[in-house]
Coordinates of C-alpha atoms (C1' of nucleotides) in Angstrom, one line a residue:
Chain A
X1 CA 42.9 58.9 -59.0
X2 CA 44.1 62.6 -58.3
X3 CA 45.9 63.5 -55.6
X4 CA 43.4 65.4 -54.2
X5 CA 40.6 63.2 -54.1
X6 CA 40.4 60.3 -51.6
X7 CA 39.5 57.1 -52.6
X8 CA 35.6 56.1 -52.3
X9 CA 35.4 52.1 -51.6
X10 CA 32.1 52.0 -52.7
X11 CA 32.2 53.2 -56.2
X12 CA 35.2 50.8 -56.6
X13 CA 33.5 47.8 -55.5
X14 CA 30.3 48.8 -57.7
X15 CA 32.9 48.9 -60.7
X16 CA 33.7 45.1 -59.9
X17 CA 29.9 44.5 -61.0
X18 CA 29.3 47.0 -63.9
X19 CA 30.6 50.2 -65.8
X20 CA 30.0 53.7 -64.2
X21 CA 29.6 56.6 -66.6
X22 CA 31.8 59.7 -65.0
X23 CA 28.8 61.5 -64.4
X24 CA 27.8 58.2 -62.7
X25 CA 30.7 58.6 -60.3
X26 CA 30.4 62.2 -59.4
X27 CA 27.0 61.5 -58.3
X28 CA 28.1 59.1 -56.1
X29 CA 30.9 61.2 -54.9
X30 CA 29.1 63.8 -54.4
X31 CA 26.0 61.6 -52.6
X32 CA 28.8 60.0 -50.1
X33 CA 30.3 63.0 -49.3
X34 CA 28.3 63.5 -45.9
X35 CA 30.0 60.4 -44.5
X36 CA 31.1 60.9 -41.1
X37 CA 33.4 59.1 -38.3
X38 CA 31.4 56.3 -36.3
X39 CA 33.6 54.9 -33.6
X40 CA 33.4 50.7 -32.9
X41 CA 30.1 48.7 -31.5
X42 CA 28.0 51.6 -32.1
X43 CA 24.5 50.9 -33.8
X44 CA 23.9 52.1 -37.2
X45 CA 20.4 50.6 -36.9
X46 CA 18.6 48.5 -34.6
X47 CA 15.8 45.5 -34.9
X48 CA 12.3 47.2 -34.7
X49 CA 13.7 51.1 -35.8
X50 CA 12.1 52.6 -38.6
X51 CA 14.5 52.2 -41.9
X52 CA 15.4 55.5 -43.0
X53 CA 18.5 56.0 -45.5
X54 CA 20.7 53.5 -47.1
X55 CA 23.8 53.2 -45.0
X56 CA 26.9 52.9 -46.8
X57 CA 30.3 51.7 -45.1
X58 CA 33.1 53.7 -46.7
X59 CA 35.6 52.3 -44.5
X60 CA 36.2 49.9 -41.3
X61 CA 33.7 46.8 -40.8
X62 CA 30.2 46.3 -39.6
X63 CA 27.3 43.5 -39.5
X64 CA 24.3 42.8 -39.2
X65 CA 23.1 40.6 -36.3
X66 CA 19.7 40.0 -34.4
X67 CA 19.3 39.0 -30.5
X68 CA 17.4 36.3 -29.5
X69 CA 14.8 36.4 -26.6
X70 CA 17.4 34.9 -24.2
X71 CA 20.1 37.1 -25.6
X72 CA 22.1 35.1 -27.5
X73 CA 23.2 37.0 -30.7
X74 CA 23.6 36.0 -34.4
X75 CA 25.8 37.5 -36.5
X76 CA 24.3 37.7 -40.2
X77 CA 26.9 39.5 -42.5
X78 CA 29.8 41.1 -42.4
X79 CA 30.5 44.5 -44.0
X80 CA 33.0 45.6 -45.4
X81 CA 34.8 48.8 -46.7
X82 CA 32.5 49.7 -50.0
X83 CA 29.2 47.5 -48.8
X84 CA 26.2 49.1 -48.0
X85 CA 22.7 48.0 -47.0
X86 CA 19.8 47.4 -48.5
X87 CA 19.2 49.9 -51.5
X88 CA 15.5 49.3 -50.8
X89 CA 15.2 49.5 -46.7
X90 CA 13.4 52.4 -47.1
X91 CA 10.0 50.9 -48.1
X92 CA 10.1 48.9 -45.1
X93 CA 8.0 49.8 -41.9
X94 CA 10.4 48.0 -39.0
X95 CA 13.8 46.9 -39.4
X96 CA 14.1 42.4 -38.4
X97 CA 17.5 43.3 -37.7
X98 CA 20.6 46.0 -36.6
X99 CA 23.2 47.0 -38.1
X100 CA 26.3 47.8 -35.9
X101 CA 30.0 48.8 -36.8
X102 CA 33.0 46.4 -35.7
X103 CA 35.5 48.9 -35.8
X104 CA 35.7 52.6 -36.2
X105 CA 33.7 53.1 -39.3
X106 CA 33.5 55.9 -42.1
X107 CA 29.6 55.5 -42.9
X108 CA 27.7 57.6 -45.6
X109 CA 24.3 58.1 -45.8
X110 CA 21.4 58.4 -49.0
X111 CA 18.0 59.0 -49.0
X112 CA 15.5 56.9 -50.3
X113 CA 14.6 59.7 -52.4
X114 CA 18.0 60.6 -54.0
X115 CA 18.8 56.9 -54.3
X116 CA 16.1 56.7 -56.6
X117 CA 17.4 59.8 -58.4
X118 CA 20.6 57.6 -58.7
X119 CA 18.9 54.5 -59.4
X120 CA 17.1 55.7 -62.4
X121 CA 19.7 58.1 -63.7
X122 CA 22.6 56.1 -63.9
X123 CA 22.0 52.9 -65.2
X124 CA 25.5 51.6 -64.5
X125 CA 24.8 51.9 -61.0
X126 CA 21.2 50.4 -60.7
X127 CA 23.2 47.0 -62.6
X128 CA 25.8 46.9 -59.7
X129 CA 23.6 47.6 -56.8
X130 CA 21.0 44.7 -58.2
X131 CA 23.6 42.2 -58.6
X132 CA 25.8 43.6 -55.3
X133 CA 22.2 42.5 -53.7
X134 CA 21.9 39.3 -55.9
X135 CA 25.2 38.8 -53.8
X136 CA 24.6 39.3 -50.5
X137 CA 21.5 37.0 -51.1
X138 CA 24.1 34.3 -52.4
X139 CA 26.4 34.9 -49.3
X140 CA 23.3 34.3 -46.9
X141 CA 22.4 31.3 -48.5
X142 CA 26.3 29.7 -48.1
X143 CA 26.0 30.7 -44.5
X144 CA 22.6 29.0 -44.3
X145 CA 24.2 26.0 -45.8
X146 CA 26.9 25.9 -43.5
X147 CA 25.2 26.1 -40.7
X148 CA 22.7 23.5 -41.2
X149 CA 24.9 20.6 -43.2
X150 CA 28.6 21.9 -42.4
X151 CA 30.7 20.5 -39.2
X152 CA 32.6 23.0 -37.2
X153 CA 36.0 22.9 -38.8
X154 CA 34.3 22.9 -42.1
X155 CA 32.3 25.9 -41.6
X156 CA 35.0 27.9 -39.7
X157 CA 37.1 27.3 -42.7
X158 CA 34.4 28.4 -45.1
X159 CA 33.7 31.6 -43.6
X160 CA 37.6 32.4 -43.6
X161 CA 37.5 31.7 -47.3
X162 CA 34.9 34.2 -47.4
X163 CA 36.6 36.9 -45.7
X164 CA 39.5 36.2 -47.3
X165 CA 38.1 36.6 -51.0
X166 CA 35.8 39.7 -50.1
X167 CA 38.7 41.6 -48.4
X168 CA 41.1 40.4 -51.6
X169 CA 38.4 41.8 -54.0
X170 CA 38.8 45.3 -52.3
X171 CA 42.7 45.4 -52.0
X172 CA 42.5 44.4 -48.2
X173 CA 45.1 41.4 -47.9
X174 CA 48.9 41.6 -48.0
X175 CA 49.3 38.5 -49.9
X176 CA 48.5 35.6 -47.2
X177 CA 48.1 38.0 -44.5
X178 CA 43.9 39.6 -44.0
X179 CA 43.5 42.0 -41.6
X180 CA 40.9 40.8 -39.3
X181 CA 39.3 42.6 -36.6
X182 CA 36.9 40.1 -35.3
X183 CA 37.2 38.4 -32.1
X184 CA 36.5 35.1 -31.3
X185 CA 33.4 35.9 -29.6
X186 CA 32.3 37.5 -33.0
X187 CA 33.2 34.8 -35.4
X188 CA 31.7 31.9 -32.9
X189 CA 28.3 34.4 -33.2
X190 CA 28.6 33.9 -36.7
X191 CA 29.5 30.6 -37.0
X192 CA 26.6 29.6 -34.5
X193 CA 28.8 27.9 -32.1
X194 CA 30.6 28.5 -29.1
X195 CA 33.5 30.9 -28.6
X196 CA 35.5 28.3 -26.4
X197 CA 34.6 25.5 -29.8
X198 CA 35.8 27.8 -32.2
X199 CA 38.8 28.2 -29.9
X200 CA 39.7 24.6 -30.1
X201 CA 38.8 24.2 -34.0
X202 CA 41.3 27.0 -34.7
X203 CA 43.6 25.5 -33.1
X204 CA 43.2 23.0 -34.7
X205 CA 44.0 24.5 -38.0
X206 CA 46.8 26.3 -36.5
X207 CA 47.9 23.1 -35.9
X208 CA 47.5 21.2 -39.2
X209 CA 49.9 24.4 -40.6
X210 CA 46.6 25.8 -42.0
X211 CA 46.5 29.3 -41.3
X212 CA 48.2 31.6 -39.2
X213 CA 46.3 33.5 -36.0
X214 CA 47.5 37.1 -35.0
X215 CA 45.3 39.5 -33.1
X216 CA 43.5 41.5 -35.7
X217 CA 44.6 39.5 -38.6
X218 CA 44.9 35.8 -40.2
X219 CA 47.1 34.7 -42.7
X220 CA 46.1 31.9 -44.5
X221 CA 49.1 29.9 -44.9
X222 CA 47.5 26.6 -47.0
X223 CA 44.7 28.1 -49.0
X224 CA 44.0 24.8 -51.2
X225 CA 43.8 23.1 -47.9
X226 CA 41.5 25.6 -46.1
X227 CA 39.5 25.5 -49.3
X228 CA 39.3 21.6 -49.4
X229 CA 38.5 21.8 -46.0
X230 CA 35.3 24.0 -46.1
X231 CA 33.7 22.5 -49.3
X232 CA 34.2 26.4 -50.7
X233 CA 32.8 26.9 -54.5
X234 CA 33.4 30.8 -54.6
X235 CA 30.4 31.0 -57.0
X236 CA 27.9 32.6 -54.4
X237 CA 30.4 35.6 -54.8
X238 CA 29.4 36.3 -58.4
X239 CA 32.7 36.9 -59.4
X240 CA 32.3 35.6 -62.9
X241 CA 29.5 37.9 -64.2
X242 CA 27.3 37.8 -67.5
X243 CA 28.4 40.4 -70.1
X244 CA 26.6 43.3 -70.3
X245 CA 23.9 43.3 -73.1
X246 CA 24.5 46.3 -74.5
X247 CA 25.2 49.6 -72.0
Chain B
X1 CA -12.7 37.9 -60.0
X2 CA -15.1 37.0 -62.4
X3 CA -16.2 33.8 -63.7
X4 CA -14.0 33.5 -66.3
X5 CA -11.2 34.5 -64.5
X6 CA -8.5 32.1 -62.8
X7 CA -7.2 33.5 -59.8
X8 CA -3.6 34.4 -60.2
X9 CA -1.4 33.8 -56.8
X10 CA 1.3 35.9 -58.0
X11 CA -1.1 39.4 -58.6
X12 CA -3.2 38.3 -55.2
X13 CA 0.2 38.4 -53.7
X14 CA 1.8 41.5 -54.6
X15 CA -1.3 43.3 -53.6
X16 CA -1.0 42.5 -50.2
X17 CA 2.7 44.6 -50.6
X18 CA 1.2 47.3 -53.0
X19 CA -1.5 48.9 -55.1
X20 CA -1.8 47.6 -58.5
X21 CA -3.1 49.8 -61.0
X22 CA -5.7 47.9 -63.6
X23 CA -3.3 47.8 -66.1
X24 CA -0.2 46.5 -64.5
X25 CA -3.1 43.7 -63.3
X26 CA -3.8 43.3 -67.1
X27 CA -0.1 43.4 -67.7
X28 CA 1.1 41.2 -65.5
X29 CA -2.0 38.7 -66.3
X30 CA -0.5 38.8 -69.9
X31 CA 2.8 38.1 -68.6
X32 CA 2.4 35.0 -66.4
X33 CA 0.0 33.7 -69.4
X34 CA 2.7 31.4 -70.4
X35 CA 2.4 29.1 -67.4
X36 CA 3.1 25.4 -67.7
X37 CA 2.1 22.5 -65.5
X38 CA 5.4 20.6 -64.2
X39 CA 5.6 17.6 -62.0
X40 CA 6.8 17.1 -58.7
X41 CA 10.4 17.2 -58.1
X42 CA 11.5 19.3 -61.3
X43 CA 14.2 21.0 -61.5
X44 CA 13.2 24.7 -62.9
X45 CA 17.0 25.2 -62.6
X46 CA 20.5 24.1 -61.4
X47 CA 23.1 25.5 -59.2
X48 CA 25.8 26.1 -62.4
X49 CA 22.7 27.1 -64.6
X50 CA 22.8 30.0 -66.9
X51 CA 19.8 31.7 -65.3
X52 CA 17.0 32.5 -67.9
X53 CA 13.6 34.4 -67.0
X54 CA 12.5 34.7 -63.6
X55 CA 10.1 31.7 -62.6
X56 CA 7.2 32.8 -61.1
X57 CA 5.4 29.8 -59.2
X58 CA 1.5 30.4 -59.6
X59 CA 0.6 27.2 -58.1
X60 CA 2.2 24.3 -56.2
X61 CA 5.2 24.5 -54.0
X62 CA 8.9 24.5 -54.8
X63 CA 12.2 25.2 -53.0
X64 CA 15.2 26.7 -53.3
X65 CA 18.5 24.1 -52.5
X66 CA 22.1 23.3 -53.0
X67 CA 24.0 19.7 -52.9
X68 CA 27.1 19.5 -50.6
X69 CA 30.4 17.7 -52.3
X70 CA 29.8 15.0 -49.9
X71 CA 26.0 14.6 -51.1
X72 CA 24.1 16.7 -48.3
X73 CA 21.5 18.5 -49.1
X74 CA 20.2 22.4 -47.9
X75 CA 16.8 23.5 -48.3
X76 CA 17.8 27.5 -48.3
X77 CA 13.3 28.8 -49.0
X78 CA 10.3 27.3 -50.0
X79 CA 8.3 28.9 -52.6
X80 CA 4.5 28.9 -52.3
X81 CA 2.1 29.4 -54.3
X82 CA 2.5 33.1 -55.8
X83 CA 5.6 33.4 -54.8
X84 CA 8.8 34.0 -57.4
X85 CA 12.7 34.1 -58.0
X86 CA 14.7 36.7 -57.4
X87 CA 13.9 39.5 -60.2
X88 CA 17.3 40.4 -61.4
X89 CA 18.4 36.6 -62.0
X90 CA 19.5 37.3 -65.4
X91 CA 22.0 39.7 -64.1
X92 CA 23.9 36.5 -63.4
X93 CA 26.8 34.1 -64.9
X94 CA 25.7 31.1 -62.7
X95 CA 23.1 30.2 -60.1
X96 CA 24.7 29.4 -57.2
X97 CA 21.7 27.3 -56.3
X98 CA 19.1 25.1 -57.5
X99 CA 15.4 25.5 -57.8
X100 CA 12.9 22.5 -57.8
X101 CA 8.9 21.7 -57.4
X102 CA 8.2 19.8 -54.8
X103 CA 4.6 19.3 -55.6
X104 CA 3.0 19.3 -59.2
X105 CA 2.9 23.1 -60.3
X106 CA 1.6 26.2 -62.5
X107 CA 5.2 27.7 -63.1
X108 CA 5.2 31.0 -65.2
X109 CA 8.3 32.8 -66.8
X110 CA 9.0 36.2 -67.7
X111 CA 11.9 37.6 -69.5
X112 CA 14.6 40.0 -68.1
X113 CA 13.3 42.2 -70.9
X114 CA 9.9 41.9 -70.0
X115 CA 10.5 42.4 -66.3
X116 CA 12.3 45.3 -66.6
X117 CA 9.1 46.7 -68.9
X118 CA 6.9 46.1 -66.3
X119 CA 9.0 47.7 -63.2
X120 CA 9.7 50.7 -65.4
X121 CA 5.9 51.0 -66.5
X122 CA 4.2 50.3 -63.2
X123 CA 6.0 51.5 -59.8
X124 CA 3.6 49.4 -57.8
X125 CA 4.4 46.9 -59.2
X126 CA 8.1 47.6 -58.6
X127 CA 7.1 48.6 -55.1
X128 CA 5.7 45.4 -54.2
X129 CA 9.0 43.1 -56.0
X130 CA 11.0 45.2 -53.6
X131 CA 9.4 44.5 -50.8
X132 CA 9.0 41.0 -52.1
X133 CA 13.0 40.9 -51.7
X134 CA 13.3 42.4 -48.5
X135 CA 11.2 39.9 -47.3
X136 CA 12.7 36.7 -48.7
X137 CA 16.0 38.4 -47.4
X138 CA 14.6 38.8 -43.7
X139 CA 13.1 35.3 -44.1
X140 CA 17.1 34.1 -44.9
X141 CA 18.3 36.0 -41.9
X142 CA 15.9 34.3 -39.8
X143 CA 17.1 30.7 -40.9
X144 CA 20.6 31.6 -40.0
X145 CA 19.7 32.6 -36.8
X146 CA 17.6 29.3 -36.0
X147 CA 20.4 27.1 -37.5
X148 CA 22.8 29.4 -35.2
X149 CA 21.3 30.1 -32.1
X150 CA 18.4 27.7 -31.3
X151 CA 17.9 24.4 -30.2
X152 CA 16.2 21.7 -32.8
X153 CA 13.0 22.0 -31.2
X154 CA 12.8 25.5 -31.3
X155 CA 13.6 25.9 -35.3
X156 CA 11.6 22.9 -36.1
X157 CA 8.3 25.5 -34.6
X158 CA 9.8 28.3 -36.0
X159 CA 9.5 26.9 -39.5
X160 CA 6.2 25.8 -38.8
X161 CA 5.2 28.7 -37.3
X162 CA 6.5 30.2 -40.5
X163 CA 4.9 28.1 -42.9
X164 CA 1.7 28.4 -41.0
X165 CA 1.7 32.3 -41.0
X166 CA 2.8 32.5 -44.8
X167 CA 0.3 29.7 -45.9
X168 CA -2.2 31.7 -44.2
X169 CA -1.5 35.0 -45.4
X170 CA -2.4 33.6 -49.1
X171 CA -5.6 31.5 -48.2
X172 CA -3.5 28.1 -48.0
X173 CA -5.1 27.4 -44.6
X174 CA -8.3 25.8 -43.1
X175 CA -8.4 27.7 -39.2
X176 CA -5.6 25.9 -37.8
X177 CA -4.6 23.3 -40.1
X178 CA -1.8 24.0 -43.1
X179 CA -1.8 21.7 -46.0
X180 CA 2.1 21.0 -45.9
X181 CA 3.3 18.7 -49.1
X182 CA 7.1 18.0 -47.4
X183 CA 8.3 15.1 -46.1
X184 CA 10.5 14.9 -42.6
X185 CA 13.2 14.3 -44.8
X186 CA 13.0 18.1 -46.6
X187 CA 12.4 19.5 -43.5
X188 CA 15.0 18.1 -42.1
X189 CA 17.4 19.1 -44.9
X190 CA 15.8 22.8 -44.0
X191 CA 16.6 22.4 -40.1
X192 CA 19.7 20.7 -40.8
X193 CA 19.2 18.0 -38.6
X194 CA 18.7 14.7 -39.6
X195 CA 14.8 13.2 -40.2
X196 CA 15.4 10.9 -37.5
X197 CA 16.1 13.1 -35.0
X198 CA 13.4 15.8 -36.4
X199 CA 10.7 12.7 -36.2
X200 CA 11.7 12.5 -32.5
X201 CA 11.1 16.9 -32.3
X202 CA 7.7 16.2 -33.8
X203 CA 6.4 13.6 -32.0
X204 CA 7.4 15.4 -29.1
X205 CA 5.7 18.5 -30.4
X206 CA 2.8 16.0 -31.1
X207 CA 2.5 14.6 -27.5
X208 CA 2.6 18.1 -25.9
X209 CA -0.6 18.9 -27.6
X210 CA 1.1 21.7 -29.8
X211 CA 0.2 20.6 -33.3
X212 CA -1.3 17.7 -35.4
X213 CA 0.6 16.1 -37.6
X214 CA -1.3 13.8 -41.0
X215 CA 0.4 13.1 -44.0
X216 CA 0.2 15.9 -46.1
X217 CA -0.8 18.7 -43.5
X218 CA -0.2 19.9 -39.8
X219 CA -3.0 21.5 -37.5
X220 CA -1.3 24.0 -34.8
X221 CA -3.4 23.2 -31.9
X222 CA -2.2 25.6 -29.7
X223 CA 0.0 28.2 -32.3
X224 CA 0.6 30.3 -28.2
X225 CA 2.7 27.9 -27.1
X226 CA 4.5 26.7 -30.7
X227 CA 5.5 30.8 -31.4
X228 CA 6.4 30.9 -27.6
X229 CA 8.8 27.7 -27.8
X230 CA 9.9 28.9 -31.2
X231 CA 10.7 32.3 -29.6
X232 CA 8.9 33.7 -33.0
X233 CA 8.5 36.8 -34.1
X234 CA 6.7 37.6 -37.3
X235 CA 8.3 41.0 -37.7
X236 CA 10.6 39.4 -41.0
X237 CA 7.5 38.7 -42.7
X238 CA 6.8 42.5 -42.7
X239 CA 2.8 42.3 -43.0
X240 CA 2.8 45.8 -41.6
X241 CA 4.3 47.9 -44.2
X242 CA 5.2 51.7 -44.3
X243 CA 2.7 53.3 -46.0
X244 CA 3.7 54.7 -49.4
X245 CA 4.2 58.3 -49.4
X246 CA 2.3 59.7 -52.6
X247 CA 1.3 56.8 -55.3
Chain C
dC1 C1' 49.1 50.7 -14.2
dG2 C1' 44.6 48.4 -13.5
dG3 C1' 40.1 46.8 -14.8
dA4 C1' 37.9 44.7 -18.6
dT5 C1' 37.7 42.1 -22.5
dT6 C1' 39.5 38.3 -25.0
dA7 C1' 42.0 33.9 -25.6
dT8 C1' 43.2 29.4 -24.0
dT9 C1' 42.8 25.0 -21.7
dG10 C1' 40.5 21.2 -18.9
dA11 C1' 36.7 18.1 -17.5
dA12 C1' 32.0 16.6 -17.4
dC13 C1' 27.9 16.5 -19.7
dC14 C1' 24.2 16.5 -23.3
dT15 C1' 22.0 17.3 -27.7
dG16 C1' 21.7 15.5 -31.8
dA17 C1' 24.0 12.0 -35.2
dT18 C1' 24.6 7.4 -36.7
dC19 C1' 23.4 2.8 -37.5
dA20 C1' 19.9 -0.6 -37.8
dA21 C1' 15.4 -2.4 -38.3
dA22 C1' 10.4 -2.6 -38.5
dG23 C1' 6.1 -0.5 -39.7
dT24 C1' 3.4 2.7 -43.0
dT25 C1' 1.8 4.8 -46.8
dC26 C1' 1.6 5.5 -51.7
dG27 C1' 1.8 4.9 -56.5
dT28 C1' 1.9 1.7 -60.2
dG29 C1' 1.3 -2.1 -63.0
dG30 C1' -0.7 -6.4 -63.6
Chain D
dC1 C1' -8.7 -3.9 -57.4
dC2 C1' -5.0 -6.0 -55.4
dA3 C1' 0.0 -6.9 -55.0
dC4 C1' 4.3 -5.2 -55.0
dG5 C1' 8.1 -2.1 -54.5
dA6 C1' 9.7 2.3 -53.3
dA7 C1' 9.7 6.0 -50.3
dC8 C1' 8.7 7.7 -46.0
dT9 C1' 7.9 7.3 -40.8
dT10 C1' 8.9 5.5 -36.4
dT11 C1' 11.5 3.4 -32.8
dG12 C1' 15.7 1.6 -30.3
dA13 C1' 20.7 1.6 -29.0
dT14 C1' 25.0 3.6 -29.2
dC15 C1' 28.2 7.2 -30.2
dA16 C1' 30.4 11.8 -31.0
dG17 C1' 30.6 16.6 -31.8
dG18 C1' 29.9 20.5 -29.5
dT19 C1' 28.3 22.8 -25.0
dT20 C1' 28.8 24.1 -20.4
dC21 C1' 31.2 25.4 -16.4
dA22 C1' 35.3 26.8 -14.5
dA23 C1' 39.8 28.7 -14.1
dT24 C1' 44.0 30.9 -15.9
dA25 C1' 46.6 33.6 -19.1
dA26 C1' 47.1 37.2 -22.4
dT27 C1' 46.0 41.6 -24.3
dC28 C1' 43.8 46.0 -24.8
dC29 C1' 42.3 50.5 -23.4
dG30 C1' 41.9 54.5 -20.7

DNA sequence: CGGATTATTGAACCTGATCAAAGTTCGTGG
DNA sequence: CCACGAACTTTGATCAGGTTCAATAATCCG
């Protein structure tokens, strides 16, 4: 990487998932470069807008949540620095859920039209986007499993694996330690419990010398433990992936 | 559909999310051709599997599930009649899930070659896989947010309402009755709640005058108040679609 | 520095789980 | 076609995980 040029998260989490041919990467560059500054809890998208580009998180967290009728919230993903939505949002009519950032967020935006430019041009890309998607299906589906057959500790421990591998992948932990801007209140709207619960079941692994709480980041002191706890299998991450047949 | 023709879920299906030109009809008649009758509880793959072709279910009902260390089991989606696995499957090492028929049924396959033949050859097609995906993703985020936010007798009607709405949308139903081939104890495994406690939900939902239940089928007496306790909202099943600019 | 948000703890309560048993329905083989 | 066993449904009684309500402490942000 240059000195000049800054470095894009996105294009290095797509390389996790496939090889990008140079021009491949300029395009990318070059289709990113209108990313501007977002500060915290504002709303990339909300539930019932009309999709219009892909949104792209260059840097600093979001999610995606939806609000029930009595105004409870559920958190649905996290994302993080090089995740971006749905490379097909565009054909939808209505958006079923938002899209806010967590923090202050660097958040580019393509066009349906010029991500099909990319799509089809670079095939390198079209293989990491479809399997980045295959993905994010895989993550939902863990969070759906631990919501409906995993206890509180178990599931607050699972989603800490999570976080802790994603933000691993991208270079975002300093050994044990993962910087963590989620409060309570946003990781008990995930975990589809109560904040005060979660309070008490992080103790509880405080406790048991299982991780470590700071404000704005964990350190996960007993990772086989945490691990054990939670039931994690890390496949749903995709890690592991099948060699490319031929470019 | 003339005499000698055998309706094909799958095609009916996709046209509801796209046009179909004739011969991506033809095509994709060719294509599910290969269809073979299965028995009930089969699995069409394991969580650990190499995935193969995609499985395209033409008839019958099957789900997508995963087995917890301590023997639990998730129900993460049903599949219905026309209804298929993701498209870019092969793109994987390892499922991180398992697929199974839960009734007898018509299962077709088509190669990752073949598949990416057919979405290069005809964009409605393509179109209406897309949207396919985006809605089996909405349908995901809206059984994280039951298991999360809402009470078991509000996700019990939610997933019926579901069901109801989906089964309807292909021709499964009769007015207001649904034939439903799950037991309480897949349901259950969906809601995760336990069939004991969901048979209690349903014979509550029973005594209120909400639904019917038989073996084999539910009628939603009065579908008003099962949305209204469910707090549902169809918008994740995006019926209403942004219409397509140009072919 | 001061108001607002977040974290922590306590006590009472309630939804849903667990354990147990009886009643139904269904498929299969005799 | 009936009998049998297996799987599913239903009900009761008890228990526990997690919620709710409430209050205090800590931290952040402007």
């Amino acid at each position: 990487m240059g000195l000049l040029s800054v470095r894009n998260r996105f294009i290095e989490k797509l390389r996790n998932f496939a090889t990008l041919s140079d021009p491949a990467e300029a395009a990318l560059e070059a289709a990113t470069r209108n990313a501007s500054k977002l500060p915290a809890r504002r709303d990339l998208i909300r539930e019932g807008d009309r999709p219009g580009p892909v949104f792209v998180v260059l840097d600093g967290w979001a999610c995606r949540y939806k609000i029930l009728p009595n105004g409870g919230r559920q958190i649905l993903a996290y994302l993080m620095p090089g995740d971006c939505c749905d490379l097909h949002i565009g054909l939808l009519a209505e958006m079923d859920h938002g899209i806010q950032t967590i923090t202050p967020a660097q958040v580019a935006t393509i066009s349906g039209g010029e991500m099909d430019s990319l799509l089809t041009d670079h095939r390198g890309f079209a293989r990491a986007m479809y399997i980045t998607q295959l993905v994010d299906e895989g993550t939902m589906r863990a969070w759906i499993t631990s919501m409906g057959r995993r206890t509180s500790k178990e599931r607050a421990s699972h989603l800490l694996c999570e976080l802790y591998l994603r933000a691993r992948n991208i270079g975002l932990t300093d050994g044990i330690e993962l910087v963590l801007p989620l409060s309570q209140i946003m990781l008990a709207d995930s975990l589809g419990m109560t904040p005060v619960h979660l309070n008490r079941v992080l103790k509880e692994l405080r406790l048991s010398g299982t991780i470590q709480l700071r404000r704005g980041s964990v350190a996960i002191v007993d990772p086989a433990r945490l691990a054990q706890i939670a039931g994690f299998d890390e496949n749903y991450l995709h890690r592991r992936l099948r060699p490319a047949i031929a470019g």
